[in-house]
């Protein structure tokens, strides 16, 4: 074939029309008037796709080559051939000691980077001594102070290790990590990783558990945090725009992509307004998506998203730097599709989702444990989730060919159709005055809420099959080898609280309160960098909860109330 | 069930005695019994009669999105600072299809959850015996009996039954906010006419001045008293609330009626509506030569409909 | 004016979330379909304090409290049950929806929770269950003396 690559394929091919007519009549004969199904985004799916739907002569416009515009086939020339993807598993349970131990185990079993998931009390902006101890450490690690963070990364060379912090605004975990680096005399320019929960807009709309500051405050601190990283942390990705929240909140895949790109446009506008150079800051933007089990739709969603993003950065922001054109994303298999019924079926679901993500060209992957819908994942289930990735990579050879579905009539048509849907969402948000305004007015919440209800209706009416739930139920559920992770014992939590108490009494109080006051003053000012003061405060011994409270005093506590 | 806590403490007391003592569970129960006009209601109504006639009833009405609940939240704060106790009836529309309702307003009045001086009850608009408004009037009495100084009635200014409810307040605040589409059109006809005070909430938003001048000129054109005050508030920041309180007090002081007179006025209003409905049905459907004669007069221009109606009413 | 068949009033249900978790897709969907089934739903955002839930249940005179839990917030349920009982709301039925590990379900039932609705339970089952518990709560309630 290679010697004919310059020849234009002549369409239609001889005999094509006759064969098509014959197929159509045979197909209709068998299928009667059964209507075409629609995917979750509302795209009607035909029984077969041909060059009528996607004309291969538009190859160079639609696809190009990997690492080249329009980026459809992937953002790097070698894609998964060169470097597969980062295996990121979310971990975090109990005390900093528990986290440290688990992190070391995961590194030993092949994880190449770590994610820190803090306790839900941390997400809400509280220290351990402010909440009901019953819930402490039941969902993630209790990290309130520099000492806690020091223990989390004991024996781990933080200068050579990539860390994803689940760290919503005001980014206290990053501040604590930088304080640890300072203590260990590791220069900040060697700290690498991502602020995984920096997207306050998606939190405000969909994932309220991370929401700590009212919208204007969240906007200010995020921009300051990006500015700070731009200046001091070359290895850090300060922004991850989280489409996962939108989709888990109920948005269709196309809506989730559209809303996420609109959110990124908002953040880019905010950065540009602060005088940052799009060539610099856009090269650091990363994304985080949900991979639902709607297989081809997800693949098309990612391919279309890549193609749209490079156009946005070039056309709207004039980015010249090819690094800024790259749509880098982490993806997580969707927990929404997992079922409590016959939970081992979830391994098959996660596998299908992961394949869609890999074919979609992801840079980083988290595979859910099959028991995630039952409780916080067990060690056993977490290991299967990691093995799934290895099997797909090494046994199924999914990474041998770049964008292996590229050129498929179906996938290319669907990519185009998803692109249209996504663009119409972006247009709707543009018309509403941009994402920030659309969120303030409640438009986005309505879009997401309506789609969530519509999907539930489809499930309830049996239009969407969920095996074991609305079809193929069994009377006897699988007996699982379950050794659930239990919340930490009361005495462990007591010790943690005791350590916090000691930390608060042993620190240099004068320095800590000075740093807190500096922080409050910066927050009220127009021109100081608030995040810089957060880092200073963490270094001066101020705790996570204290930082959050001081900022809430100034900006107010975001209460993203949505009444359905 | 086992008698525990609050109930054990009040064992032996009657429900109304417990209401008078300020027991929250008892107030809740009284509200329910009166709202639903339960079999126990007539006795309860008789028992609370001696305690009525103190509360001032303030109504807040406006289109969805105007920030009613947030304004009420701030207004409650001001009343509490002045030492007044408050009962709130938050009316939410029921679905015309299912009859169900989502009562979400009160979560915007979150500041007062831990304050025993504030009691908030949501009221769905459908399914009440004799209509929504009589139910709301009975619930006002329940709060009055519980010794609340002020009863706030919050309702969406859309739909006749909601407008009717708004009318039974002693002092009626009608609010709007910029950005709700055609600002004045968003307020259903009839709503402006009942206002004692007009408020432009969210006054920090662009377009607030336009809304303000629209309201001001609407006052000039409508049957509202020409001196009806128009205020600006930003409920989320507490701005303009002190002025609103002062204006409400000014309106109240300008009237000499006692609380008991106000109660009677509420009953009269209910009676007037019921009578109007009755008369309408009778006049429309009854076969009566006198009515036929009056109709002829209207048709051949000998009398206006108003004159004919007056003649009919005097004859009955 | 005649006296109403007062117990024909629709069930009143408080749909809420306690603890730290903020995933409210489930509670919003359930609130919507309970409303669509003709119930009066009092809805709150996540993160309610136990004292707030009790106060809401009390003031709104609800028949059923539905708590959505996705992480480990269900561990607070025994405290909520105790607080409801102490406030004289022993007749109110409480259901939990969301992710509750089997091992914890007994803990909740022992504390007096009427039912745990696990993921995948259909709308009809939830609506039917809530309606039935509301009827039970009304029954208990009417046995209380109103004098």
Tab-separated table of N, CA, C and O in Angstrom, chain B residues 243-281:
chain	number	residue	atom	x	y	z
B	243	UNK	N	-32.936	49.925	55.955
B	243	UNK	CA	-33.895	50.841	55.340
B	243	UNK	C	-35.249	50.150	55.146
B	243	UNK	O	-36.299	50.761	55.335
B	244	UNK	N	-35.186	48.882	54.777
B	244	UNK	CA	-36.430	48.144	54.560
B	244	UNK	C	-37.210	48.023	55.862
B	244	UNK	O	-38.428	48.233	55.910
B	245	UNK	N	-36.486	47.681	56.931
B	245	UNK	CA	-37.133	47.554	58.242
B	245	UNK	C	-37.773	48.891	58.629
B	245	UNK	O	-38.936	48.946	59.054
B	246	UNK	N	-37.029	49.977	58.432
B	246	UNK	CA	-37.551	51.298	58.792
B	246	UNK	C	-38.807	51.618	57.982
B	246	UNK	O	-39.785	52.151	58.512
B	247	UNK	N	-38.790	51.247	56.700
B	247	UNK	CA	-39.937	51.525	55.834
B	247	UNK	C	-41.159	50.722	56.273
B	247	UNK	O	-42.280	51.239	56.283
B	248	UNK	N	-40.912	49.451	56.635
B	248	UNK	CA	-42.032	48.619	57.119
B	248	UNK	C	-42.622	49.239	58.382
B	248	UNK	O	-43.845	49.343	58.525
B	249	UNK	N	-41.750	49.687	59.278
B	249	UNK	CA	-42.233	50.300	60.516
B	249	UNK	C	-43.024	51.566	60.212
B	249	UNK	O	-44.056	51.813	60.833
B	250	UNK	N	-42.529	52.329	59.251
B	250	UNK	CA	-43.220	53.566	58.898
B	250	UNK	C	-44.618	53.270	58.367
B	250	UNK	O	-45.598	53.925	58.752
B	251	UNK	N	-44.709	52.253	57.496
B	251	UNK	CA	-46.029	51.888	56.959
B	251	UNK	C	-46.951	51.440	58.095
B	251	UNK	O	-48.120	51.825	58.169
B	252	UNK	N	-46.381	50.620	59.005
B	252	UNK	CA	-47.190	50.101	60.103
B	252	UNK	C	-47.684	51.237	60.996
B	252	UNK	O	-48.843	51.256	61.413
B	253	UNK	N	-46.796	52.204	61.277
B	253	UNK	CA	-47.178	53.298	62.165
B	253	UNK	C	-48.215	54.213	61.521
B	253	UNK	O	-49.036	54.817	62.208
B	254	UNK	N	-48.158	54.260	60.190
B	254	UNK	CA	-49.130	55.084	59.476
B	254	UNK	C	-50.541	54.523	59.535
B	254	UNK	O	-51.495	55.157	59.104
B	255	UNK	N	-50.655	53.314	60.041
B	255	UNK	CA	-51.988	52.711	60.135
B	255	UNK	C	-52.364	52.590	61.602
B	255	UNK	O	-51.536	52.211	62.416
B	256	UNK	N	-53.617	52.867	61.887
B	256	UNK	CA	-53.981	52.868	63.304
B	256	UNK	C	-54.610	51.547	63.743
B	256	UNK	O	-54.959	51.373	64.890
B	257	UNK	N	-54.752	50.589	62.810
B	257	UNK	CA	-55.501	49.374	63.152
B	257	UNK	C	-54.800	48.551	64.222
B	257	UNK	O	-53.574	48.501	64.273
B	258	UNK	N	-55.598	47.906	65.008
B	258	UNK	CA	-55.043	46.956	65.956
B	258	UNK	C	-54.815	45.630	65.234
B	258	UNK	O	-55.345	45.415	64.141
B	259	UNK	N	-54.040	44.754	65.884
B	259	UNK	CA	-53.787	43.450	65.277
B	259	UNK	C	-55.091	42.688	65.101
B	259	UNK	O	-55.274	41.954	64.136
B	260	UNK	N	-56.011	42.870	66.039
B	260	UNK	CA	-57.285	42.156	65.940
B	260	UNK	C	-58.071	42.652	64.720
B	260	UNK	O	-58.671	41.856	63.993
B	261	UNK	N	-57.999	43.954	64.476
B	261	UNK	CA	-58.665	44.484	63.273
B	261	UNK	C	-58.061	43.850	62.036
B	261	UNK	O	-58.763	43.500	61.079
B	262	UNK	N	-56.739	43.695	62.060
B	262	UNK	CA	-56.081	43.098	60.900
B	262	UNK	C	-56.538	41.658	60.703
B	262	UNK	O	-56.734	41.206	59.586
B	263	UNK	N	-56.709	40.959	61.799
B	263	UNK	CA	-57.202	39.582	61.687
B	263	UNK	C	-58.578	39.565	61.037
B	263	UNK	O	-58.878	38.750	60.183
B	264	UNK	N	-59.415	40.469	61.490
B	264	UNK	CA	-60.778	40.535	60.945
B	264	UNK	C	-60.715	40.881	59.450
B	264	UNK	O	-61.488	40.362	58.653
B	265	UNK	N	-59.785	41.766	59.117
B	265	UNK	CA	-59.651	42.128	57.701
B	265	UNK	C	-59.297	40.903	56.857
B	265	UNK	O	-59.778	40.744	55.740
B	266	UNK	N	-58.430	40.071	57.414
B	266	UNK	CA	-58.076	38.847	56.687
B	266	UNK	C	-59.318	37.992	56.469
B	266	UNK	O	-59.550	37.472	55.388
B	267	UNK	N	-60.094	37.837	57.514
B	267	UNK	CA	-61.298	37.023	57.403
B	267	UNK	C	-62.260	37.648	56.392
B	267	UNK	O	-62.861	36.958	55.575
B	268	UNK	N	-62.379	38.975	56.434
B	268	UNK	CA	-63.260	39.675	55.495
B	268	UNK	C	-62.816	39.431	54.064
B	268	UNK	O	-63.635	39.253	53.164
B	269	UNK	N	-61.507	39.462	53.879
B	269	UNK	CA	-60.989	39.238	52.530
B	269	UNK	C	-61.367	37.838	52.050
B	269	UNK	O	-61.816	37.653	50.924
B	270	UNK	N	-61.228	36.881	52.928
B	270	UNK	CA	-61.611	35.518	52.567
B	270	UNK	C	-63.106	35.466	52.245
B	270	UNK	O	-63.528	34.822	51.279
B	271	UNK	N	-63.875	36.146	53.082
B	271	UNK	CA	-65.317	36.156	52.876
B	271	UNK	C	-65.656	36.818	51.538
B	271	UNK	O	-66.482	36.317	50.779
B	272	UNK	N	-64.962	37.919	51.254
B	272	UNK	CA	-65.243	38.651	50.015
B	272	UNK	C	-64.954	37.778	48.795
B	272	UNK	O	-65.745	37.731	47.853
B	273	UNK	N	-63.842	37.075	48.830
B	273	UNK	CA	-63.518	36.204	47.690
B	273	UNK	C	-64.560	35.103	47.531
B	273	UNK	O	-65.003	34.805	46.443
B	274	UNK	N	-64.903	34.494	48.668
B	274	UNK	CA	-65.868	33.399	48.610
B	274	UNK	C	-67.210	33.935	48.098
B	274	UNK	O	-67.866	33.307	47.255
B	275	UNK	N	-67.574	35.114	48.588
B	275	UNK	CA	-68.845	35.700	48.159
B	275	UNK	C	-68.806	36.018	46.665
B	275	UNK	O	-69.775	35.757	45.939
B	276	UNK	N	-67.695	36.568	46.210
B	276	UNK	CA	-67.572	36.912	44.791
B	276	UNK	C	-67.736	35.671	43.922
B	276	UNK	O	-68.438	35.689	42.908
B	277	UNK	N	-67.096	34.579	44.352
B	277	UNK	CA	-67.214	33.328	43.592
B	277	UNK	C	-68.660	32.871	43.541
B	277	UNK	O	-69.175	32.442	42.511
B	278	UNK	N	-69.312	32.960	44.700
B	278	UNK	CA	-70.678	32.484	44.810
B	278	UNK	C	-71.591	33.314	43.914
B	278	UNK	O	-72.390	32.791	43.133
B	279	UNK	N	-71.446	34.653	44.028
B	279	UNK	CA	-72.293	35.538	43.247
B	279	UNK	C	-72.052	35.317	41.759
B	279	UNK	O	-72.986	35.254	40.964
B	280	UNK	N	-70.810	35.159	41.386
B	280	UNK	CA	-70.507	34.965	39.972
B	280	UNK	C	-71.253	33.746	39.436
B	280	UNK	O	-71.893	33.790	38.391
B	281	UNK	N	-71.167	32.649	40.204
B	281	UNK	CA	-71.816	31.419	39.761
B	281	UNK	C	-73.329	31.627	39.655
B	281	UNK	O	-73.964	31.218	38.680
